[in-house]
Amino acid sequence: DGPRSKGMFFDLMLQLSEAGFSSLACDQRGYSPEASPNEMPEYYYDKLVGDIFSIVNASGLNQDPEGKFHLVAHDQGARVGWHAIGLGEGRRRFLSFSSLSIPHSDVFSDALYGPSADSDQQAAVQYVRMFILPNSTTVYNDAILNTVCKSFSHLDQPSCQRSLWWYNGAIDSGAEALAPLGPYGYVPKFIGIPPDVLANMTQYPLDGVPQTVKVGYVKEFPVLFSCGAGDGSDLCKPKFGDQSGKLIEKFKYLRMDAPCSHNILKCPDAAQVQQLQDAIVANIQSVYE
């Protein structure tokens, strides 16, 4: 969600401290000036998964003899968390997982590609096809640079481009499906790159790409999934919560009403934000009950 996005967790971290937990938040690679490689393959999701465990291992905070810890993550960070479970180490080391704005990864990918695809979600994420174009921030008169990059306060084109390579990394690693080229939802319309430009420039199949690294059933730890009803990119449809619950043994779902949208920790409704923070703390504390 842009530079300095770790700040979204600060109020939650204070509440966790009051409950007796130590925590840390970071700007991940591509968003941190000192951790922004200049090569797209460095944003492959398998490497981003490795960052999670490297940061925890280096922090000195982890006291668990098996190296286990709780993960709270939003948007792309949550997708990386799901991929960590799919690859195995997350399944072994997570004590709990709170996934903000992103349902179970298999549910989300099935909504993008295949017989269970959701046409609304497919339309909403057509912007991903824009982000993953070669040198995407320069395409169509710098359309992404002038809309997305500036709205997230990126200072220049190279830094914004590095942060968008996360999307290539998600697809190339098999962590997430890519929807077929199709009708546009709100965000892709706002960016404004025409479909024929995408069709001519894309390096990915026009009929989409399946998720190849499935997460499967999660029974090892409790999972909280929360989303905002006003989210225009990762849609907060109740069925995604229901479908996620069928794949998670210890599952909690919190759907936040409008005006809460994508960044639910920064929803303007303070009461709902507090409800979310309480739910995250409860999900963590449930491990010790």
mmCIF file of C-alpha atoms in Angstrom:
data_model
loop_
_atom_site.group_PDB
_atom_site.id
_atom_site.type_symbol
_atom_site.label_atom_id
_atom_site.label_comp_id
_atom_site.label_asym_id
_atom_site.label_seq_id
_atom_site.Cartn_x
_atom_site.Cartn_y
_atom_site.Cartn_z
ATOM 1 C CA ASP A 1 0.000 0.000 0.000
ATOM 2 C CA GLY A 2 2.867 2.373 -0.632
ATOM 3 C CA PRO A 3 5.895 3.730 1.222
ATOM 4 C CA ARG A 4 5.802 3.749 5.023
ATOM 5 C CA SER A 5 2.740 1.487 5.025
ATOM 6 C CA LYS A 6 4.003 -0.189 8.199
ATOM 7 C CA GLY A 7 2.474 2.788 9.978
ATOM 8 C CA MET A 8 -0.995 1.282 9.565
ATOM 9 C CA PHE A 9 -0.112 -1.237 12.295
ATOM 10 C CA PHE A 10 1.117 1.158 14.983
ATOM 11 C CA ASP A 11 -2.159 1.495 16.926
ATOM 12 C CA LEU A 12 -2.613 -2.277 16.814
ATOM 13 C CA MET A 13 0.949 -2.755 18.079
ATOM 14 C CA LEU A 14 0.198 -0.544 21.081
ATOM 15 C CA GLN A 15 -2.829 -2.679 21.888
ATOM 16 C CA LEU A 16 -0.768 -5.853 21.490
ATOM 17 C CA SER A 17 1.838 -4.427 23.864
ATOM 18 C CA GLU A 18 -0.851 -3.777 26.474
ATOM 19 C CA ALA A 19 -1.870 -7.433 26.079
ATOM 20 C CA GLY A 20 1.712 -8.565 26.741
ATOM 21 C CA PHE A 21 2.952 -9.191 23.185
ATOM 22 C CA SER A 22 6.053 -7.843 21.448
ATOM 23 C CA SER A 23 5.640 -7.028 17.770
ATOM 24 C CA LEU A 24 7.380 -5.525 14.789
ATOM 25 C CA ALA A 25 6.277 -4.027 11.476
ATOM 26 C CA CYS A 26 8.353 -3.274 8.416
ATOM 27 C CA ASP A 27 8.195 -1.821 4.928
ATOM 28 C CA GLN A 28 8.853 -4.857 2.772
ATOM 29 C CA ARG A 29 11.192 -5.077 -0.205
ATOM 30 C CA GLY A 30 10.273 -2.624 -2.906
ATOM 31 C CA TYR A 31 8.810 -0.228 -0.334
ATOM 32 C CA SER A 32 11.903 0.247 1.828
ATOM 33 C CA PRO A 33 14.678 2.448 0.337
ATOM 34 C CA GLU A 34 17.395 0.127 1.623
ATOM 35 C CA ALA A 35 15.640 -3.066 0.530
ATOM 36 C CA SER A 36 14.512 -2.418 -3.037
ATOM 37 C CA PRO A 37 16.353 -4.626 -5.541
ATOM 38 C CA ASN A 38 16.476 -3.395 -9.141
ATOM 39 C CA GLU A 39 15.682 -6.772 -10.749
ATOM 40 C CA MET A 40 12.148 -8.093 -11.161
ATOM 41 C CA PRO A 41 13.027 -11.731 -10.236
ATOM 42 C CA GLU A 42 13.983 -10.488 -6.768
ATOM 43 C CA TYR A 43 10.254 -9.975 -6.096
ATOM 44 C CA TYR A 44 9.337 -13.602 -6.727
ATOM 45 C CA TYR A 45 6.961 -14.601 -3.929
ATOM 46 C CA ASP A 46 9.180 -17.431 -2.720
ATOM 47 C CA LYS A 47 11.822 -14.816 -1.887
ATOM 48 C CA LEU A 48 9.259 -12.582 -0.192
ATOM 49 C CA VAL A 49 8.209 -15.558 1.929
ATOM 50 C CA GLY A 50 11.837 -15.955 2.921
ATOM 51 C CA ASP A 51 11.877 -12.333 4.045
ATOM 52 C CA ILE A 52 9.155 -13.027 6.626
ATOM 53 C CA PHE A 53 11.197 -15.681 8.387
ATOM 54 C CA SER A 54 14.523 -13.872 7.985
ATOM 55 C CA ILE A 55 13.105 -10.738 9.644
ATOM 56 C CA VAL A 56 11.630 -12.724 12.529
ATOM 57 C CA ASN A 57 14.810 -14.752 12.968
ATOM 58 C CA ALA A 58 16.968 -11.614 13.003
ATOM 59 C CA SER A 59 14.692 -9.604 15.292
ATOM 60 C CA GLY A 60 15.598 -11.341 18.510
ATOM 61 C CA LEU A 61 11.955 -11.103 19.580
ATOM 62 C CA ASN A 62 11.049 -14.720 18.986
ATOM 63 C CA GLN A 63 11.189 -16.727 22.215
ATOM 64 C CA ASP A 64 9.362 -19.822 20.986
ATOM 65 C CA PRO A 65 11.662 -22.883 20.982
ATOM 66 C CA GLU A 66 10.290 -23.929 17.594
ATOM 67 C CA GLY A 67 10.585 -20.429 16.137
ATOM 68 C CA LYS A 68 6.826 -19.964 15.921
ATOM 69 C CA PHE A 69 5.102 -16.572 15.813
ATOM 70 C CA HIS A 70 1.839 -14.808 15.001
ATOM 71 C CA LEU A 71 1.418 -13.093 11.630
ATOM 72 C CA VAL A 72 -0.852 -10.122 10.926
ATOM 73 C CA ALA A 73 -0.688 -8.970 7.316
ATOM 74 C CA HIS A 74 -2.577 -6.818 4.844
ATOM 75 C CA ASP A 75 -3.092 -7.051 1.068
ATOM 76 C CA GLN A 76 0.132 -8.182 -0.627
ATOM 77 C CA GLY A 77 1.627 -9.034 2.747
ATOM 78 C CA ALA A 78 -1.361 -11.283 3.421
ATOM 79 C CA ARG A 79 -0.948 -12.937 0.017
ATOM 80 C CA VAL A 80 2.673 -13.665 0.891
ATOM 81 C CA GLY A 81 1.486 -15.093 4.214
ATOM 82 C CA TRP A 82 -0.880 -17.473 2.418
ATOM 83 C CA HIS A 83 1.948 -18.483 0.068
ATOM 84 C CA ALA A 84 4.163 -19.202 3.091
ATOM 85 C CA ILE A 85 1.499 -21.644 4.263
ATOM 86 C CA GLY A 86 1.302 -23.184 0.792
ATOM 87 C CA LEU A 87 5.070 -23.697 0.677
ATOM 88 C CA GLY A 88 5.073 -25.325 4.111
ATOM 89 C CA GLU A 89 7.164 -23.171 6.455
ATOM 90 C CA GLY A 90 4.230 -20.954 7.363
ATOM 91 C CA ARG A 91 2.203 -24.041 8.190
ATOM 92 C CA ARG A 92 4.956 -25.145 10.569
ATOM 93 C CA ARG A 93 5.813 -21.801 12.154
ATOM 94 C CA PHE A 94 2.688 -19.638 12.325
ATOM 95 C CA LEU A 95 0.915 -19.637 15.677
ATOM 96 C CA SER A 96 -1.990 -17.665 14.203
ATOM 97 C CA PHE A 97 -2.680 -15.712 11.033
ATOM 98 C CA SER A 98 -4.784 -12.569 10.639
ATOM 99 C CA SER A 99 -5.336 -11.912 6.931
ATOM 100 C CA LEU A 100 -6.605 -8.404 6.249
ATOM 101 C CA SER A 101 -8.545 -7.796 3.005
ATOM 102 C CA ILE A 102 -7.479 -11.125 1.455
ATOM 103 C CA PRO A 103 -9.486 -14.371 1.841
ATOM 104 C CA HIS A 104 -7.965 -17.840 1.705
ATOM 105 C CA SER A 105 -5.617 -17.725 -1.279
ATOM 106 C CA ASP A 106 -7.270 -20.652 -3.062
ATOM 107 C CA VAL A 107 -10.657 -18.936 -2.759
ATOM 108 C CA PHE A 108 -9.321 -15.694 -4.209
ATOM 109 C CA SER A 109 -7.570 -17.412 -7.113
ATOM 110 C CA ASP A 110 -10.659 -19.497 -7.879
ATOM 111 C CA ALA A 111 -12.590 -16.226 -8.113
ATOM 112 C CA LEU A 112 -10.143 -15.049 -10.786
ATOM 113 C CA TYR A 113 -9.678 -18.119 -12.958
ATOM 114 C CA GLY A 114 -11.555 -21.335 -13.690
ATOM 115 C CA PRO A 115 -15.113 -22.661 -13.483
ATOM 116 C CA SER A 116 -15.901 -20.881 -10.189
ATOM 117 C CA ALA A 117 -14.670 -17.477 -11.336
ATOM 118 C CA ASP A 118 -16.549 -14.419 -10.106
ATOM 119 C CA SER A 119 -17.082 -11.889 -12.910
ATOM 120 C CA ASP A 120 -17.172 -8.927 -10.529
ATOM 121 C CA GLN A 121 -13.846 -9.871 -8.962
ATOM 122 C CA GLN A 122 -12.336 -10.500 -12.392
ATOM 123 C CA ALA A 123 -13.377 -7.009 -13.513
ATOM 124 C CA ALA A 124 -12.113 -5.424 -10.292
ATOM 125 C CA VAL A 125 -8.583 -6.808 -10.712
ATOM 126 C CA GLN A 126 -7.988 -6.006 -14.372
ATOM 127 C CA TYR A 127 -5.561 -3.370 -13.051
ATOM 128 C CA VAL A 128 -3.195 -6.268 -12.243
ATOM 129 C CA ARG A 129 -2.802 -6.857 -15.976
ATOM 130 C CA MET A 130 -1.681 -3.226 -16.222
ATOM 131 C CA PHE A 131 0.788 -3.474 -13.348
ATOM 132 C CA ILE A 132 2.539 -6.553 -14.750
ATOM 133 C CA LEU A 133 3.256 -5.139 -18.220
ATOM 134 C CA PRO A 134 6.940 -4.686 -19.074
ATOM 135 C CA ASN A 135 8.022 -1.268 -17.726
ATOM 136 C CA SER A 136 4.402 -0.787 -16.731
ATOM 137 C CA THR A 137 4.795 2.642 -15.141
ATOM 138 C CA THR A 138 5.796 4.128 -18.508
ATOM 139 C CA VAL A 139 2.973 2.599 -20.566
ATOM 140 C CA TYR A 140 0.281 4.759 -22.189
ATOM 141 C CA ASN A 141 1.809 8.131 -21.379
ATOM 142 C CA ASP A 142 2.838 7.119 -17.862
ATOM 143 C CA ALA A 143 -0.760 6.275 -16.881
ATOM 144 C CA ILE A 144 0.186 4.205 -13.811
ATOM 145 C CA LEU A 145 2.810 6.727 -12.728
ATOM 146 C CA ASN A 146 0.299 9.557 -12.884
ATOM 147 C CA THR A 147 -2.498 7.734 -11.062
ATOM 148 C CA VAL A 148 -1.368 4.904 -8.783
ATOM 149 C CA CYS A 149 2.200 5.994 -8.063
ATOM 150 C CA LYS A 150 1.347 9.573 -7.202
ATOM 151 C CA SER A 151 -1.586 8.544 -5.033
ATOM 152 C CA PHE A 152 0.788 6.410 -2.946
ATOM 153 C CA SER A 153 3.395 9.208 -2.698
ATOM 154 C CA HIS A 154 6.110 7.433 -4.658
ATOM 155 C CA LEU A 155 8.782 9.968 -5.472
ATOM 156 C CA ASP A 156 9.866 8.602 -8.831
ATOM 157 C CA GLN A 157 9.145 6.076 -11.552
ATOM 158 C CA PRO A 158 11.858 3.520 -10.624
ATOM 159 C CA SER A 159 10.722 3.202 -7.004
ATOM 160 C CA CYS A 160 7.104 2.740 -8.048
ATOM 161 C CA GLN A 161 8.063 0.166 -10.683
ATOM 162 C CA ARG A 162 9.920 -1.889 -8.100
ATOM 163 C CA SER A 163 6.878 -2.010 -5.840
ATOM 164 C CA LEU A 164 4.683 -3.222 -8.716
ATOM 165 C CA TRP A 165 6.958 -6.186 -9.409
ATOM 166 C CA TRP A 166 5.233 -7.849 -6.456
ATOM 167 C CA TYR A 167 2.365 -8.614 -8.825
ATOM 168 C CA ASN A 168 4.627 -10.348 -11.341
ATOM 169 C CA GLY A 169 6.149 -12.255 -8.436
ATOM 170 C CA ALA A 170 2.745 -13.461 -7.258
ATOM 171 C CA ILE A 171 1.813 -14.873 -10.655
ATOM 172 C CA ASP A 172 5.234 -16.200 -11.644
ATOM 173 C CA SER A 173 5.588 -18.096 -8.362
ATOM 174 C CA GLY A 174 2.176 -19.740 -8.764
ATOM 175 C CA ALA A 175 0.840 -18.072 -5.615
ATOM 176 C CA GLU A 176 -2.033 -16.302 -7.347
ATOM 177 C CA ALA A 177 -4.069 -16.726 -10.501
ATOM 178 C CA LEU A 178 -4.307 -14.075 -13.200
ATOM 179 C CA ALA A 179 -7.797 -13.332 -14.485
ATOM 180 C CA PRO A 180 -8.467 -13.437 -18.240
ATOM 181 C CA LEU A 181 -8.474 -10.076 -19.999
ATOM 182 C CA GLY A 182 -12.021 -8.774 -19.711
ATOM 183 C CA PRO A 183 -14.311 -5.909 -18.691
ATOM 184 C CA TYR A 184 -12.926 -3.230 -16.389
ATOM 185 C CA GLY A 185 -14.012 -2.427 -12.843
ATOM 186 C CA TYR A 186 -13.503 0.915 -11.095
ATOM 187 C CA VAL A 187 -9.724 0.832 -10.491
ATOM 188 C CA PRO A 188 -8.666 -0.211 -14.019
ATOM 189 C CA LYS A 189 -11.049 2.396 -15.461
ATOM 190 C CA PHE A 190 -9.389 5.000 -13.247
ATOM 191 C CA ILE A 191 -5.917 4.046 -14.489
ATOM 192 C CA GLY A 192 -7.201 4.097 -18.043
ATOM 193 C CA ILE A 193 -4.905 1.859 -20.097
ATOM 194 C CA PRO A 194 -7.138 0.523 -22.930
ATOM 195 C CA PRO A 195 -7.698 -3.234 -23.305
ATOM 196 C CA ASP A 196 -6.144 -3.293 -26.782
ATOM 197 C CA VAL A 197 -2.906 -1.886 -25.340
ATOM 198 C CA LEU A 198 -2.885 -4.649 -22.718
ATOM 199 C CA ALA A 199 -3.575 -7.291 -25.352
ATOM 200 C CA ASN A 200 -0.705 -6.073 -27.540
ATOM 201 C CA MET A 201 1.865 -5.650 -24.770
ATOM 202 C CA THR A 202 1.179 -8.419 -22.259
ATOM 203 C CA GLN A 203 3.636 -11.246 -21.725
ATOM 204 C CA TYR A 204 0.927 -13.417 -20.105
ATOM 205 C CA PRO A 205 -1.851 -15.461 -21.776
ATOM 206 C CA LEU A 206 -4.967 -13.447 -22.522
ATOM 207 C CA ASP A 207 -7.137 -16.264 -21.178
ATOM 208 C CA GLY A 208 -5.471 -16.083 -17.768
ATOM 209 C CA VAL A 209 -3.044 -18.044 -15.617
ATOM 210 C CA PRO A 210 -4.027 -20.579 -12.920
ATOM 211 C CA GLN A 211 -2.752 -20.677 -9.372
ATOM 212 C CA THR A 212 -0.305 -23.584 -9.194
ATOM 213 C CA VAL A 213 0.766 -23.508 -5.529
ATOM 214 C CA LYS A 214 -2.370 -24.324 -3.582
ATOM 215 C CA VAL A 215 -2.682 -23.671 0.146
ATOM 216 C CA GLY A 216 -5.278 -26.337 0.844
ATOM 217 C CA TYR A 217 -6.891 -27.028 4.206
ATOM 218 C CA VAL A 218 -5.481 -25.143 7.205
ATOM 219 C CA LYS A 219 -5.902 -26.850 10.591
ATOM 220 C CA GLU A 220 -2.671 -25.999 12.389
ATOM 221 C CA PHE A 221 -3.596 -22.560 13.792
ATOM 222 C CA PRO A 222 -6.496 -20.100 13.982
ATOM 223 C CA VAL A 223 -7.102 -17.730 11.077
ATOM 224 C CA LEU A 224 -8.962 -14.429 11.079
ATOM 225 C CA PHE A 225 -10.077 -12.978 7.750
ATOM 226 C CA SER A 226 -11.406 -9.426 7.741
ATOM 227 C CA CYS A 227 -12.342 -7.156 4.842
ATOM 228 C CA GLY A 228 -14.104 -3.877 4.134
ATOM 229 C CA ALA A 229 -17.451 -3.721 2.335
ATOM 230 C CA GLY A 230 -16.276 -0.736 0.301
ATOM 231 C CA ASP A 231 -13.161 -2.421 -1.110
ATOM 232 C CA GLY A 232 -13.165 -1.902 -4.876
ATOM 233 C CA SER A 233 -10.214 -4.140 -5.718
ATOM 234 C CA ASP A 234 -10.298 -7.178 -3.402
ATOM 235 C CA LEU A 235 -14.052 -7.496 -3.119
ATOM 236 C CA CYS A 236 -15.470 -8.214 0.322
ATOM 237 C CA LYS A 237 -18.197 -10.597 -0.787
ATOM 238 C CA PRO A 238 -19.681 -12.692 2.038
ATOM 239 C CA LYS A 239 -19.315 -15.825 -0.093
ATOM 240 C CA PHE A 240 -15.520 -15.414 -0.012
ATOM 241 C CA GLY A 241 -15.685 -15.556 3.767
ATOM 242 C CA ASP A 242 -17.961 -18.594 3.649
ATOM 243 C CA GLN A 243 -15.704 -20.394 1.173
ATOM 244 C CA SER A 244 -12.614 -19.554 3.243
ATOM 245 C CA GLY A 245 -14.273 -21.001 6.346
ATOM 246 C CA LYS A 246 -14.687 -24.342 4.599
ATOM 247 C CA LEU A 247 -10.912 -24.517 4.130
ATOM 248 C CA ILE A 248 -9.885 -23.450 7.660
ATOM 249 C CA GLU A 249 -10.593 -25.477 10.801
ATOM 250 C CA LYS A 250 -10.375 -22.591 13.315
ATOM 251 C CA PHE A 251 -11.794 -19.639 11.407
ATOM 252 C CA LYS A 252 -13.156 -16.210 12.255
ATOM 253 C CA TYR A 253 -14.603 -13.764 9.728
ATOM 254 C CA LEU A 254 -15.177 -10.049 10.252
ATOM 255 C CA ARG A 255 -16.834 -8.065 7.474
ATOM 256 C CA MET A 256 -16.563 -4.342 8.124
ATOM 257 C CA ASP A 257 -19.328 -2.098 6.823
ATOM 258 C CA ALA A 258 -18.898 1.022 4.678
ATOM 259 C CA PRO A 259 -17.122 3.390 4.819
ATOM 260 C CA CYS A 260 -14.435 0.772 5.476
ATOM 261 C CA SER A 261 -12.760 -0.177 2.213
ATOM 262 C CA HIS A 262 -9.368 -1.625 1.308
ATOM 263 C CA ASN A 263 -7.143 -0.372 4.124
ATOM 264 C CA ILE A 264 -9.384 -1.522 6.950
ATOM 265 C CA LEU A 265 -6.956 -0.542 9.706
ATOM 266 C CA LYS A 266 -7.344 3.058 8.506
ATOM 267 C CA CYS A 267 -11.135 2.982 8.133
ATOM 268 C CA PRO A 268 -12.625 6.370 9.117
ATOM 269 C CA ASP A 269 -15.069 4.578 11.435
ATOM 270 C CA ALA A 270 -13.055 4.397 14.658
ATOM 271 C CA ALA A 271 -15.483 2.000 16.327
ATOM 272 C CA GLN A 272 -15.089 -0.558 13.537
ATOM 273 C CA VAL A 273 -11.302 -0.204 13.596
ATOM 274 C CA GLN A 274 -11.347 -0.952 17.302
ATOM 275 C CA GLN A 275 -13.557 -3.964 16.641
ATOM 276 C CA LEU A 276 -10.995 -5.193 14.114
ATOM 277 C CA GLN A 277 -8.066 -4.667 16.463
ATOM 278 C CA ASP A 278 -9.937 -6.489 19.228
ATOM 279 C CA ALA A 279 -10.605 -9.377 16.823
ATOM 280 C CA ILE A 280 -6.911 -9.607 15.897
ATOM 281 C CA VAL A 281 -5.847 -9.652 19.537
ATOM 282 C CA ALA A 282 -8.520 -12.266 20.309
ATOM 283 C CA ASN A 283 -7.310 -14.437 17.419
ATOM 284 C CA ILE A 284 -3.791 -14.330 18.845
ATOM 285 C CA GLN A 285 -4.884 -14.939 22.428
ATOM 286 C CA SER A 286 -7.053 -17.906 21.391
ATOM 287 C CA VAL A 287 -3.869 -19.943 20.934
ATOM 288 C CA TYR A 288 -3.274 -19.845 24.691
ATOM 289 C CA GLU A 289 -6.798 -20.668 25.844
#
